[in-house]
PDB file of C-alpha atoms in Angstrom:
ATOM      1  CA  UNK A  20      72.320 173.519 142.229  1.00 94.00           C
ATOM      2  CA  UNK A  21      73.748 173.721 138.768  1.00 97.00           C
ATOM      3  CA  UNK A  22      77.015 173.451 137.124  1.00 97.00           C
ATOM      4  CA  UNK A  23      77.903 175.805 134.572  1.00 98.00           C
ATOM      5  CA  UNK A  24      80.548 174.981 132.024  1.00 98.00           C
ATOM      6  CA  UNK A  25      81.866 177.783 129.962  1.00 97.00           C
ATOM      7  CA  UNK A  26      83.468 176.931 126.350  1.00 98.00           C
ATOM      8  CA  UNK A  27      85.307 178.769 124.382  1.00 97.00           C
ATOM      9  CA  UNK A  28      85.699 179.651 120.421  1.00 96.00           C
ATOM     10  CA  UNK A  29      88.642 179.020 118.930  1.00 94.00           C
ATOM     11  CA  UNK A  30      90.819 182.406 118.769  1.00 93.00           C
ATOM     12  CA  UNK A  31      89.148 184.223 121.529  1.00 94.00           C
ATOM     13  CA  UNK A  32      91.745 184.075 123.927  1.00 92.00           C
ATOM     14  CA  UNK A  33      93.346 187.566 123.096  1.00 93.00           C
ATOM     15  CA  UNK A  34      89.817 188.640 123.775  1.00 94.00           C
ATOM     16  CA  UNK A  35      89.172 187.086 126.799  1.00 95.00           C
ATOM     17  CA  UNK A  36      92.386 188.348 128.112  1.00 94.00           C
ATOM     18  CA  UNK A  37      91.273 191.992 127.634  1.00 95.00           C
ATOM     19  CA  UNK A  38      88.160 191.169 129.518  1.00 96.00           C
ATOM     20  CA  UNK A  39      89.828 189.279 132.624  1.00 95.00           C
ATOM     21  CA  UNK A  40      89.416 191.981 135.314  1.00 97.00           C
ATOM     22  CA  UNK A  41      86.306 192.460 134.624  1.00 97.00           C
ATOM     23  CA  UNK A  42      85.350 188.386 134.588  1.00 97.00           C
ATOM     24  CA  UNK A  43      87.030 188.571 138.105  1.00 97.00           C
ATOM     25  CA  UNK A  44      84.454 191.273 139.442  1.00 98.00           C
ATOM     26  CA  UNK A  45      81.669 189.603 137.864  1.00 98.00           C
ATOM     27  CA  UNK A  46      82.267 185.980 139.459  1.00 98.00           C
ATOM     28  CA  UNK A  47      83.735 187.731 142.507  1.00 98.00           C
ATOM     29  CA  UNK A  48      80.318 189.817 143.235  1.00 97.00           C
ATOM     30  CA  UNK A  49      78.048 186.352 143.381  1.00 97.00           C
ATOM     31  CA  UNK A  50      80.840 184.717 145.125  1.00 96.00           C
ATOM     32  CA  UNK A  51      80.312 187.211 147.882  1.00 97.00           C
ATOM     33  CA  UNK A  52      76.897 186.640 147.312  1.00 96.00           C
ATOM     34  CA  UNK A  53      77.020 182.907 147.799  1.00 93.00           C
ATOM     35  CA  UNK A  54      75.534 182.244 144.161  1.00 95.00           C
ATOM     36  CA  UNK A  55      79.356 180.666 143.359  1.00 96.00           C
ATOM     37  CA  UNK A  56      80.494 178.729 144.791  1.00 93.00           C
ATOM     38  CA  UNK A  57      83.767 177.131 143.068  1.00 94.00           C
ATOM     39  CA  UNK A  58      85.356 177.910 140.125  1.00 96.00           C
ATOM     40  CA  UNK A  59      87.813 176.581 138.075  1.00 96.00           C
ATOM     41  CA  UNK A  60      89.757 176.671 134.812  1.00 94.00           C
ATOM     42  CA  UNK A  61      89.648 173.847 132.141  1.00 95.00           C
ATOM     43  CA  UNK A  62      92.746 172.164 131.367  1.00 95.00           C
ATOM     44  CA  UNK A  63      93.473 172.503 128.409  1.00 94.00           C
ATOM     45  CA  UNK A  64      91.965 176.382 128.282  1.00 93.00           C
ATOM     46  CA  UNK A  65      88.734 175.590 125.963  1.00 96.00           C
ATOM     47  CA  UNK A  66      86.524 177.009 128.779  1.00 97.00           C
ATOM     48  CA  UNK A  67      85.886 177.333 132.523  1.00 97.00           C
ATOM     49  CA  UNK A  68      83.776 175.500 135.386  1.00 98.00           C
ATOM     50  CA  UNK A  69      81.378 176.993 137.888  1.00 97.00           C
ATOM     51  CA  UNK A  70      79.582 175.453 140.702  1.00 96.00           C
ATOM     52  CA  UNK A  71      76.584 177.609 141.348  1.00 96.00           C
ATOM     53  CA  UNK A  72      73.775 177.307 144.229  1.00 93.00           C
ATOM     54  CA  UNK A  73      70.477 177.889 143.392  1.00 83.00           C
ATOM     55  CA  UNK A  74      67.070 176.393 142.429  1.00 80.00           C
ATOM     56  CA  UNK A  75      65.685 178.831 139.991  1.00 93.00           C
ATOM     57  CA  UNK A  76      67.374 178.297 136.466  1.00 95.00           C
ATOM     58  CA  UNK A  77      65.803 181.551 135.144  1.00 96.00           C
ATOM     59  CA  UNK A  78      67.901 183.201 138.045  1.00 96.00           C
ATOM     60  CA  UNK A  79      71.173 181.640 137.311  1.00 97.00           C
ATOM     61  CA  UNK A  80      70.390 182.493 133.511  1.00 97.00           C
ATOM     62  CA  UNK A  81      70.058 185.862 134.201  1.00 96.00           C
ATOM     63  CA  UNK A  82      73.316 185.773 136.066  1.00 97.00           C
ATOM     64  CA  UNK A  83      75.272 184.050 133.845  1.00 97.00           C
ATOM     65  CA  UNK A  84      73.779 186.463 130.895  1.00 97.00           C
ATOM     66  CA  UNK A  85      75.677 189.368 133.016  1.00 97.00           C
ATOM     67  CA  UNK A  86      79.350 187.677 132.299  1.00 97.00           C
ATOM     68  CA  UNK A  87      81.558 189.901 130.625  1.00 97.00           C
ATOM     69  CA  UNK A  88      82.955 187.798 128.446  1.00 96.00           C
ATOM     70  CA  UNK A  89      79.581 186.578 126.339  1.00 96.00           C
ATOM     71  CA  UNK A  90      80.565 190.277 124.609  1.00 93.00           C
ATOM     72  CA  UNK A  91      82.913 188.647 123.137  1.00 93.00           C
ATOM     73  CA  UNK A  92      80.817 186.413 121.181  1.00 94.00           C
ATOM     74  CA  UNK A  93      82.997 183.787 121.431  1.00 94.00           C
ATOM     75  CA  UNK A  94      81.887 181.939 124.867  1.00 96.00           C
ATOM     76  CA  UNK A  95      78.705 180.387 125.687  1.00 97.00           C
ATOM     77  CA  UNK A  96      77.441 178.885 128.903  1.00 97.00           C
ATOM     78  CA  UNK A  97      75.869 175.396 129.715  1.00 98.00           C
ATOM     79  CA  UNK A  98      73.502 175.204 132.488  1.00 98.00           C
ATOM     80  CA  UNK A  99      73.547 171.259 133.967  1.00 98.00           C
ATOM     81  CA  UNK A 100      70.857 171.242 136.948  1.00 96.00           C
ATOM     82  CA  UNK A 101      72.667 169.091 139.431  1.00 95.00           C
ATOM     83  CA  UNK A 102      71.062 167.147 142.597  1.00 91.00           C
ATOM     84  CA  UNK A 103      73.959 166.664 144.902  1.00 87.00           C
ATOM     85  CA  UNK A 104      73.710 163.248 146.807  1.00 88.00           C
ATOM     86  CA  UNK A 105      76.783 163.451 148.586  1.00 86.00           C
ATOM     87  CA  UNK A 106      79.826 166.060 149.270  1.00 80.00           C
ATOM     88  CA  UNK A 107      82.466 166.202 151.502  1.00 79.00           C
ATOM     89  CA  UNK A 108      82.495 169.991 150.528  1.00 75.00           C
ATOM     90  CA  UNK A 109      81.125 172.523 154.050  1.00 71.00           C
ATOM     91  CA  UNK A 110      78.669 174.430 152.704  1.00 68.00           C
ATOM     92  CA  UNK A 111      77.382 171.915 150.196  1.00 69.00           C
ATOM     93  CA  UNK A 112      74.001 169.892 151.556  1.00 66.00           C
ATOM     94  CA  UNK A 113      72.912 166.682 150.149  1.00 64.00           C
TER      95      UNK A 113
END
């Protein structure tokens, strides 16, 4: 499993606003596919939050690699491998 926290550059919120819809499709498609499984805004907006399932980190590079926003130049992902030990989240095994 692996948490992926998205930051964002300074200024590249006009950007990112252009590129919205097609952020939704993107995150929507591996929700469907059960890649995603939560995500979230950051509060205050420097970036977003996305629990992703999954063992291979190549594979969940690749997928993150396919975001629309990286075009802007202005966001980069962090991949954190996670071992869940306990959830109270269905779906989520520990």
């Amino acid at each position: 499993m692996f948490l992926l926290l998205l930051h964002y550059d300074d200024g590249v919120h006009g950007e990112l606003d252009a590129l919205i819809p097609e952020h939704y499709e993107y995150v929507d498609r591996h929700m469907k596919a059960g890649t995603f499984l939560l995500t979230a805004r950051r509060d205050p907006r420097v970036g977003g939050v996305i629990l992703a399932d999954g063992t291979d980190r190549e594979r969940i590079e690749a997928i993150t690699a396919e975001d629309p926003f990286l075009r802007t130049g202005g966001v980069r992902y962090e991949i954190i491998a996670i071992e869940p030990t306990r959830s109270a989240l269905a779906g989520i095994t520990v």
